[in-house]
Amino acid sequence: MTITDDTITLSRPHLAPRLLFIDGHWRESATRDRTDVIDPSTGSVLTTVAEAGPADIDAAVTAARTAFDDGRWSSLPGRERARILHRVGQLVRERADEIIAVESADVGKPVSLCRAVDVITAAEQYEYCSALAQTLSGSQRDTPLSAHAYTRREPLGVVAAITPFNFPLVLSSSKIAPALAAGNTVVHKPSEDTPLSALLMAEILTEAGLPPGVLNVVTGTGSTAGEALLQHAGVDKIAFTGSTAVGRHAAGVAGRNLVPVTMELGGNAAHIVFDDADIEKAIGAIIKGFVFNTGQFCMGGPRLLVARPLYETVLGILAQAVPGVPVGDPFDPTTVVGPMAGDRHVRKVEDYVDIALRDGGRIVAGGRRPDLSGTPLAGGSFYSPTVIADLPNTSRVVREEIFGPVLTVQPFDTEDDAIELANSTEYGLAAGLQTANVARAHRVAAKLHAGIVWVNDWAMLDPAIPFGGIGNSGFGREYGPEGLDSYTAVKSVVISLD
Ligand code: NAD
């Protein structure tokens, strides 16, 4: 199926079977096992990938270890590493159509979203980290000792980068770019559901001039490949993004092995609409906050809290607007909501909607799969954007991470009530508020338990702005200079002047 408009002509790619990328070479797994990669728009097989086992993980970590220890990357001047990383950013822009086609087919992401967000963010990650690589430095310390004292920022060694299914390109870039900028080497295991862009990026990084062994990409399941990587004694840092349950396990392994770790985990953000908000603007942000990436967005805003005087008005507007959000083929440039990443994700959403009905929820929009029978998308994993009102705050639908295009809406009476409801979650990744009152914006932002707070919009993200969670959303920060810091260790050098 090819869809054309003035700006985009993209068709589903025909993809050859993919191999593992270890020590600069493409190779089958030791067992020669392979797994199908499914197109979630149609349910058909896109291609197959090699399924890595412990022997392949060991080969990848060994290659990364050798590449780190012999200094082929870590001892390059920062400016030289920067030159290669900047070239990666350029190549991502030059090869954007190819990347978009692969990512959209693999994840079900609308091509328009992939072009505007994923590809640009990935390119900017490499470009931004290229700049950071040139400025990575320690500092001189004033001390009463008779000594010249200074700090050095040194790379950690071999980084295990493990990522989830929902933003494969962005999340692999947000780990690989800073890890490499700091001089580390990397073994990357993407999600088994969406492994394709990571393999394409290995090709692009090689084309940009990255020496062999510095980046290794191993595809495979979490329980086998992921676990083997997590447990490997040759890993010096674990950078994990995924669910809170798996993150808890990964942090436990890191604790036992005393390996530094960053944990980017689940979220369940509240989006507060105060009675002084610009409603028209707020509605755009609310809808973006829960349909973006088909709701498979850790920083989505699935819990809407509305000042009671506006409650029914906002529900009325959502009831009109949400059914009009275009759901369909991700290769259609007008599509806003594509499929979920697979049928198990849709079934999970269906289970939550059943719970909502049992808990007294009122379905204001959606609440079912769209009718795509008789179309090429009939076998796809689609779910209509759904708005549910009137749920008690004790409902699991409000309290748990659904990770689909579902918005719950609750009323509140006072500013303190809004803050209390917003913070009544174990998660703490993102939060947001809509208000015209600047003092209230600062006051409430300071009280929300979250790693990032947006005011009067949603999902404003940039490689320069750190993000990460607290509580069950994890710890550590990605993006910004803080993101780079987590891939380095500080060494102090103290030279006697006597
Ligand atoms: P997941 O935890 O199931 O899987 C994440 C990764 O961990 C995958 O690569 C998987 O193969 C691997 N894995 C699974 N078991 C493992 C094990 N025993 N050892 C090592 N690796 C293992 O998550 P998912 O379903 O792919 O992604 C959705 C989750 O990710 C949601 O909870 C979402 O909120 C979260 N997420 C968080 C952020 C963030 O920045 N905080 C960003 C995106 C997604």
Coordinates of C-alpha atoms in Angstrom, one line a residue, residues 2-451:
T2 CA 1.6 3.3 -1.1
I3 CA 0.1 6.6 -0.1
T4 CA 1.2 9.9 -1.6
D5 CA 0.7 13.5 -0.8
D6 CA 2.7 16.7 -1.6
T7 CA 5.3 15.9 1.0
I8 CA 5.4 12.2 1.6
T9 CA 5.6 9.2 -0.6
L10 CA 6.3 6.2 1.6
S11 CA 5.4 2.6 1.2
R12 CA 5.8 -0.3 3.5
P13 CA 9.3 -1.5 3.2
H14 CA 10.3 -5.0 1.9
L15 CA 12.8 -6.1 4.5
A16 CA 15.4 -8.8 4.2
P17 CA 15.9 -11.1 7.3
R18 CA 18.0 -9.2 9.9
L19 CA 21.2 -10.4 11.6
L20 CA 22.9 -9.5 14.9
F21 CA 25.5 -6.7 14.8
I22 CA 28.6 -7.7 16.8
D23 CA 32.1 -6.4 16.6
G24 CA 31.4 -4.6 13.3
H25 CA 30.0 -7.7 11.6
W26 CA 26.5 -8.9 10.8
R27 CA 26.0 -12.5 12.0
E28 CA 23.4 -15.2 12.7
S29 CA 22.9 -16.1 16.4
A30 CA 24.9 -19.0 17.7
T31 CA 21.7 -21.1 17.7
R32 CA 20.5 -19.8 14.3
D33 CA 17.1 -19.2 16.0
R34 CA 15.0 -16.5 14.3
T35 CA 11.8 -14.6 15.3
D36 CA 9.1 -13.0 13.2
V37 CA 8.6 -9.3 13.3
I38 CA 4.9 -8.4 13.0
D39 CA 3.4 -5.4 11.3
P40 CA 0.8 -4.3 13.9
S41 CA -1.3 -2.5 11.2
T42 CA -2.1 -5.8 9.4
G43 CA -0.9 -8.6 11.6
S44 CA 1.4 -9.9 8.8
V45 CA 5.0 -10.8 9.1
L46 CA 7.4 -7.9 8.1
T47 CA 10.6 -9.9 8.3
T48 CA 12.6 -12.0 10.8
V49 CA 15.4 -11.2 13.2
A50 CA 18.1 -13.3 14.7
E51 CA 17.3 -14.3 18.3
A52 CA 20.3 -13.8 20.5
G53 CA 21.2 -16.2 23.3
P54 CA 23.8 -16.1 26.1
A55 CA 26.7 -17.0 23.7
D56 CA 25.8 -14.0 21.4
I57 CA 25.5 -11.7 24.4
D58 CA 28.9 -12.8 25.6
A59 CA 30.4 -12.2 22.2
A60 CA 28.8 -8.7 22.1
V61 CA 30.0 -7.8 25.6
T62 CA 33.5 -9.1 24.8
A63 CA 33.6 -7.1 21.6
A64 CA 32.5 -4.0 23.5
R65 CA 35.0 -4.7 26.3
T66 CA 37.9 -5.0 23.8
A67 CA 36.9 -1.9 22.0
F68 CA 36.8 0.0 25.2
D69 CA 40.0 -1.3 26.7
D70 CA 42.2 -0.7 23.6
G71 CA 41.0 2.9 23.5
R72 CA 39.9 2.9 19.8
W73 CA 37.0 5.1 21.0
S74 CA 37.5 6.2 24.6
S75 CA 41.0 7.7 23.9
L76 CA 39.9 9.6 20.8
P77 CA 39.8 13.4 21.5
G78 CA 36.2 14.5 22.3
R79 CA 36.2 16.6 19.2
E80 CA 36.8 13.5 17.0
R81 CA 34.0 11.5 18.7
A82 CA 31.9 14.6 18.3
R83 CA 32.6 14.7 14.5
I84 CA 31.3 11.1 14.1
L85 CA 28.3 11.7 16.3
H86 CA 27.4 14.8 14.4
R87 CA 27.7 12.8 11.1
V88 CA 25.2 10.3 12.6
G89 CA 22.7 13.1 13.1
Q90 CA 23.2 14.3 9.5
L91 CA 22.8 10.7 8.2
V92 CA 19.5 10.3 10.1
R93 CA 18.2 13.4 8.4
E94 CA 19.4 12.3 5.0
R95 CA 18.0 8.8 5.4
A96 CA 14.8 10.0 7.1
D97 CA 12.4 8.4 4.6
E98 CA 14.0 5.0 5.0
I99 CA 14.0 5.2 8.8
I100 CA 10.4 6.4 8.9
A101 CA 9.3 3.5 6.7
V102 CA 11.0 0.9 8.9
E103 CA 9.9 2.5 12.2
S104 CA 6.3 3.1 11.1
A105 CA 5.9 -0.5 9.7
D106 CA 7.5 -2.0 12.8
V107 CA 5.8 0.1 15.5
G108 CA 2.6 1.2 13.7
K109 CA 3.6 4.8 14.3
P110 CA 1.9 7.3 11.9
V111 CA 4.5 8.5 9.3
S112 CA 3.6 12.1 10.1
L113 CA 4.5 11.5 13.8
C114 CA 7.6 9.6 13.0
R115 CA 8.8 12.4 10.7
A116 CA 7.9 15.3 13.1
V117 CA 9.0 13.7 16.3
D118 CA 11.0 10.4 16.2
V119 CA 13.5 11.1 13.4
I120 CA 14.1 14.7 14.4
T121 CA 14.6 13.8 18.0
A122 CA 17.0 11.0 17.1
A123 CA 19.0 13.4 14.8
E124 CA 19.0 16.1 17.5
Q125 CA 20.1 13.6 20.2
Y126 CA 23.3 12.8 18.2
E127 CA 23.9 16.4 17.3
Y128 CA 23.3 17.6 20.9
C129 CA 25.5 14.9 22.3
S130 CA 28.2 15.7 19.7
A131 CA 28.3 19.2 21.2
L132 CA 28.5 17.8 24.8
A133 CA 31.4 15.5 23.7
Q134 CA 33.4 18.6 22.9
T135 CA 32.8 20.2 26.3
L136 CA 33.2 17.2 28.5
S137 CA 35.7 18.2 31.1
G138 CA 36.6 18.3 34.8
S139 CA 37.5 21.3 36.8
Q140 CA 40.2 22.7 39.0
R141 CA 39.5 22.7 42.7
D142 CA 40.6 25.4 45.1
T143 CA 42.0 23.7 48.3
P144 CA 44.1 24.6 51.3
L145 CA 46.2 21.5 50.6
S146 CA 49.6 22.2 49.1
A147 CA 48.4 20.6 45.9
H148 CA 47.0 21.1 42.5
A149 CA 43.7 19.3 42.5
Y150 CA 41.4 18.7 39.6
T151 CA 38.6 16.4 38.4
R152 CA 38.4 14.3 35.2
R153 CA 35.2 13.0 33.8
E154 CA 35.9 9.5 32.5
P155 CA 33.7 7.0 30.7
L156 CA 32.4 4.0 32.6
G157 CA 33.2 1.2 30.2
V158 CA 30.7 -1.2 28.6
V159 CA 27.1 0.1 28.7
A160 CA 24.1 -2.3 28.5
A161 CA 21.3 -0.3 26.8
I162 CA 17.9 -2.0 27.1
T163 CA 14.9 -0.3 25.6
P164 CA 11.1 -0.8 25.3
F165 CA 8.8 -1.2 22.3
N166 CA 7.1 2.2 22.1
F167 CA 9.8 4.7 20.9
P168 CA 12.6 2.4 19.7
L169 CA 14.5 5.0 17.6
V170 CA 14.2 7.8 20.1
L171 CA 15.0 5.7 23.2
S172 CA 18.0 3.9 21.6
S173 CA 19.4 7.3 20.5
S174 CA 18.8 8.8 24.0
K175 CA 21.1 6.1 25.4
I176 CA 23.6 5.4 22.6
A177 CA 24.4 9.1 21.8
P178 CA 25.4 10.2 25.4
A179 CA 27.1 6.9 26.1
L180 CA 29.3 7.2 23.0
A181 CA 29.8 11.0 23.6
A182 CA 31.3 10.2 27.0
G183 CA 33.6 7.5 25.4
N184 CA 31.9 4.3 26.5
T185 CA 31.2 1.3 24.3
V186 CA 27.6 -0.1 24.0
V187 CA 25.7 -3.3 23.8
H188 CA 22.1 -2.4 22.8
K189 CA 19.2 -4.8 23.2
P190 CA 16.0 -3.3 21.7
S191 CA 12.5 -4.6 22.4
E192 CA 11.7 -7.9 20.8
D193 CA 8.4 -6.3 19.5
T194 CA 10.1 -3.5 17.6
P195 CA 13.8 -4.3 16.9
L196 CA 14.2 -3.0 13.4
S197 CA 15.3 0.7 13.7
A198 CA 18.1 -0.3 16.1
L199 CA 19.6 -2.5 13.4
L200 CA 19.3 0.3 10.8
M201 CA 21.0 2.7 13.2
A202 CA 23.9 0.2 13.6
E203 CA 24.3 0.5 9.8
I204 CA 24.1 4.4 10.0
L205 CA 26.6 4.6 12.9
T206 CA 29.0 2.4 10.9
E207 CA 28.6 4.6 7.9
A208 CA 29.4 7.7 10.0
G209 CA 32.7 6.1 10.9
L210 CA 32.2 4.5 14.3
P211 CA 34.9 1.9 14.8
P212 CA 33.9 -1.8 15.0
G213 CA 32.9 -3.2 18.4
V214 CA 32.0 0.3 19.8
L215 CA 28.3 -0.3 19.2
N216 CA 26.8 -3.8 19.2
V217 CA 23.1 -4.5 18.6
V218 CA 21.6 -7.8 19.8
T219 CA 18.0 -8.7 19.1
G220 CA 16.1 -11.2 21.3
T221 CA 13.7 -11.7 24.1
G222 CA 13.9 -10.0 27.5
S223 CA 14.0 -13.3 29.4
T224 CA 16.9 -14.7 27.4
A225 CA 19.0 -12.0 25.7
G226 CA 18.0 -9.2 28.1
E227 CA 18.6 -11.3 31.2
A228 CA 22.0 -12.5 29.9
L229 CA 23.0 -8.9 29.2
L230 CA 21.8 -7.7 32.5
Q231 CA 23.7 -10.4 34.4
H232 CA 26.9 -10.2 32.3
A233 CA 30.0 -9.6 34.5
G234 CA 31.5 -7.5 31.7
V235 CA 28.9 -4.8 31.9
D236 CA 29.9 -1.5 33.7
K237 CA 26.6 0.4 33.5
I238 CA 23.0 -0.5 32.9
A239 CA 20.7 2.0 31.1
F240 CA 17.2 0.6 31.3
T241 CA 14.0 2.0 29.9
G242 CA 10.8 -0.2 30.3
S243 CA 8.1 -1.3 32.7
T244 CA 8.4 -0.8 36.5
A245 CA 8.2 -4.5 37.0
V246 CA 11.2 -5.4 34.8
G247 CA 13.0 -2.2 36.0
R248 CA 12.7 -3.4 39.6
H249 CA 14.3 -6.7 38.7
A250 CA 17.0 -5.0 36.6
A251 CA 17.8 -2.6 39.5
G252 CA 18.1 -5.6 41.8
V253 CA 20.7 -7.2 39.5
A254 CA 22.6 -3.9 39.3
G255 CA 22.5 -3.7 43.1
R256 CA 23.9 -7.2 43.4
N257 CA 26.7 -6.6 40.8
L258 CA 27.2 -3.0 42.1
V259 CA 26.8 -1.6 38.6
P260 CA 25.6 2.0 38.2
V261 CA 22.1 2.1 36.7
T262 CA 19.6 4.5 35.3
M263 CA 15.9 3.5 35.4
E264 CA 13.4 5.1 33.1
L265 CA 10.1 3.3 34.0
G266 CA 6.4 3.6 33.8
G267 CA 4.2 6.6 34.3
N268 CA 0.6 7.7 35.0
A269 CA 0.6 11.4 34.7
A270 CA -2.1 13.8 35.8
H271 CA -3.1 16.7 33.6
I272 CA -4.9 19.4 35.6
V273 CA -7.3 21.9 34.1
F274 CA -7.9 24.9 36.4
D275 CA -11.0 27.0 36.0
D276 CA -9.0 29.9 34.6
A277 CA -7.5 27.9 31.7
D278 CA -7.7 28.7 28.0
I279 CA -10.1 25.8 27.2
E280 CA -9.5 25.8 23.5
K281 CA -5.8 25.5 24.0
A282 CA -6.2 23.0 26.8
I283 CA -8.3 20.6 24.7
G284 CA -5.6 20.4 22.1
A285 CA -3.0 19.6 24.8
I286 CA -5.4 17.1 26.5
I287 CA -6.0 15.1 23.3
K288 CA -2.3 15.2 22.3
G289 CA -1.5 14.0 25.9
F290 CA -3.5 10.8 25.6
V291 CA -3.5 9.9 21.9
F292 CA 0.1 10.7 21.2
N293 CA 1.8 7.4 20.0
T294 CA -1.6 5.7 20.4
G295 CA -1.3 6.3 24.2
Q296 CA 1.8 4.1 24.3
F297 CA 3.8 7.0 25.9
C298 CA 5.3 6.8 29.3
M299 CA 4.9 10.6 29.6
G300 CA 1.3 10.6 28.3
G301 CA -1.4 12.4 30.3
P302 CA -4.0 9.7 30.9
R303 CA -5.5 11.2 34.1
L304 CA -7.4 14.4 33.4
L305 CA -8.4 16.4 36.5
V306 CA -10.9 19.2 35.7
A307 CA -12.1 22.1 38.0
R308 CA -15.7 21.1 38.8
P309 CA -17.4 24.1 37.2
L310 CA -15.8 23.1 33.8
Y311 CA -16.2 19.3 34.2
E312 CA -19.3 18.7 32.1
T313 CA -18.2 21.4 29.6
V314 CA -14.8 19.7 29.0
L315 CA -16.5 16.3 28.8
G316 CA -18.9 17.6 26.2
I317 CA -16.1 19.0 24.1
L318 CA -14.1 15.8 24.3
A319 CA -17.2 13.8 23.3
Q320 CA -17.4 15.9 20.1
A321 CA -13.7 16.1 19.3
V322 CA -12.2 12.7 20.2
P323 CA -14.2 10.6 17.7
G324 CA -12.9 12.9 15.0
V325 CA -9.2 12.1 15.6
P326 CA -8.1 10.2 12.5
V327 CA -7.4 6.5 13.3
G328 CA -6.0 4.3 10.6
D329 CA -3.1 3.3 8.4
P330 CA 0.2 4.7 9.7
F331 CA 1.3 5.1 6.1
D332 CA -1.5 7.5 5.5
P333 CA -0.1 11.0 6.2
T334 CA -3.4 12.2 7.6
T335 CA -3.5 9.4 10.3
V336 CA -3.0 10.7 13.9
V337 CA -3.6 7.4 15.7
G338 CA -2.1 4.2 14.3
P339 CA -2.4 0.7 15.8
M340 CA -1.1 -0.3 19.1
A341 CA 2.2 -2.3 18.9
G342 CA 0.4 -5.7 19.0
D343 CA -2.8 -7.4 19.9
R344 CA -1.8 -8.2 23.5
H345 CA -1.6 -4.4 24.1
V346 CA -5.2 -4.0 22.7
R347 CA -6.5 -6.8 24.9
K348 CA -4.9 -5.1 28.0
V349 CA -6.8 -1.9 27.1
E350 CA -10.1 -3.9 26.6
D351 CA -9.6 -5.4 30.1
Y352 CA -9.2 -2.0 31.6
V353 CA -12.3 -0.7 29.9
D354 CA -14.3 -3.7 31.3
I355 CA -13.0 -2.8 34.8
A356 CA -14.0 0.9 34.2
L357 CA -17.6 -0.2 33.4
R358 CA -17.7 -2.4 36.5
D359 CA -16.4 0.6 38.6
G360 CA -19.2 2.9 37.4
G361 CA -17.3 4.7 34.6
R362 CA -19.2 6.6 31.9
I363 CA -17.8 6.1 28.4
V364 CA -17.8 9.5 26.8
A365 CA -15.9 8.5 23.6
G366 CA -14.5 5.3 22.1
G367 CA -14.6 2.3 24.3
R368 CA -14.1 -0.3 21.5
R369 CA -12.0 -1.3 18.5
P370 CA -12.8 0.7 15.4
D371 CA -14.6 -1.2 12.7
L372 CA -12.0 -1.9 10.0
S373 CA -13.5 -5.1 8.6
G374 CA -13.2 -5.5 4.9
T375 CA -10.1 -3.2 4.8
P376 CA -6.4 -4.3 4.6
L377 CA -6.2 -3.2 8.3
A378 CA -8.8 -5.8 9.5
G379 CA -6.0 -7.9 11.1
G380 CA -4.4 -4.8 12.8
S381 CA -4.2 -4.0 16.5
F382 CA -6.3 -0.9 16.6
Y383 CA -8.3 0.7 19.5
S384 CA -10.3 3.9 19.3
P385 CA -9.3 6.8 21.5
T386 CA -11.4 6.5 24.6
V387 CA -12.6 8.9 27.3
I388 CA -14.0 7.6 30.6
A389 CA -15.7 9.9 33.2
D390 CA -16.9 9.5 36.8
L391 CA -14.5 6.8 38.0
P392 CA -13.6 6.8 41.7
N393 CA -10.0 7.5 42.4
T394 CA -9.7 4.0 43.8
S395 CA -10.4 2.4 40.5
R396 CA -7.5 0.4 39.0
V397 CA -8.2 2.2 35.7
V398 CA -7.2 5.5 37.3
R399 CA -4.4 4.1 39.4
E400 CA -2.5 1.8 37.0
E401 CA -0.6 2.5 33.8
I402 CA -2.9 1.4 31.0
F403 CA -0.5 2.4 28.2
G404 CA -3.1 2.8 25.6
P405 CA -5.3 5.6 24.1
V406 CA -7.5 6.0 27.2
L407 CA -8.2 9.1 29.2
T408 CA -10.0 9.1 32.6
V409 CA -11.6 12.4 33.7
Q410 CA -12.2 13.4 37.3
P411 CA -13.5 16.6 38.8
F412 CA -11.8 18.5 41.7
D413 CA -12.9 21.5 43.9
T414 CA -9.8 23.3 45.1
E415 CA -6.1 23.7 44.1
D416 CA -5.1 21.6 47.0
D417 CA -7.6 18.8 46.0
A418 CA -6.1 18.9 42.5
I419 CA -2.6 18.5 43.8
E420 CA -3.6 15.7 46.1
L421 CA -5.4 13.8 43.3
A422 CA -2.5 14.4 40.9
N423 CA 0.0 13.0 43.4
S424 CA -2.1 10.0 44.5
T425 CA -0.1 7.7 42.3
E426 CA 3.1 5.6 42.9
Y427 CA 4.5 7.0 39.6
G428 CA 6.2 10.3 39.2
L429 CA 7.4 10.8 35.6
A430 CA 5.4 13.7 34.2
A431 CA 2.5 16.0 35.2
G432 CA 0.9 19.1 33.6
L433 CA -1.5 21.9 34.3
Q434 CA -3.5 24.4 32.3
T435 CA -3.9 27.8 33.9
A436 CA -3.7 31.5 32.9
N437 CA -2.4 32.4 36.4
V438 CA 1.4 32.6 36.4
A439 CA 1.7 32.4 40.2
R440 CA -0.5 29.3 40.3
A441 CA 1.6 27.7 37.5
H442 CA 4.8 28.0 39.6
R443 CA 3.1 27.2 42.9
V444 CA 1.5 24.0 41.6
A445 CA 4.5 22.9 39.5
A446 CA 6.6 22.9 42.6
K447 CA 4.2 20.7 44.5
L448 CA 3.6 18.0 41.8
H449 CA 5.6 14.8 42.3
A450 CA 7.1 14.4 38.8
G451 CA 10.4 14.6 36.9

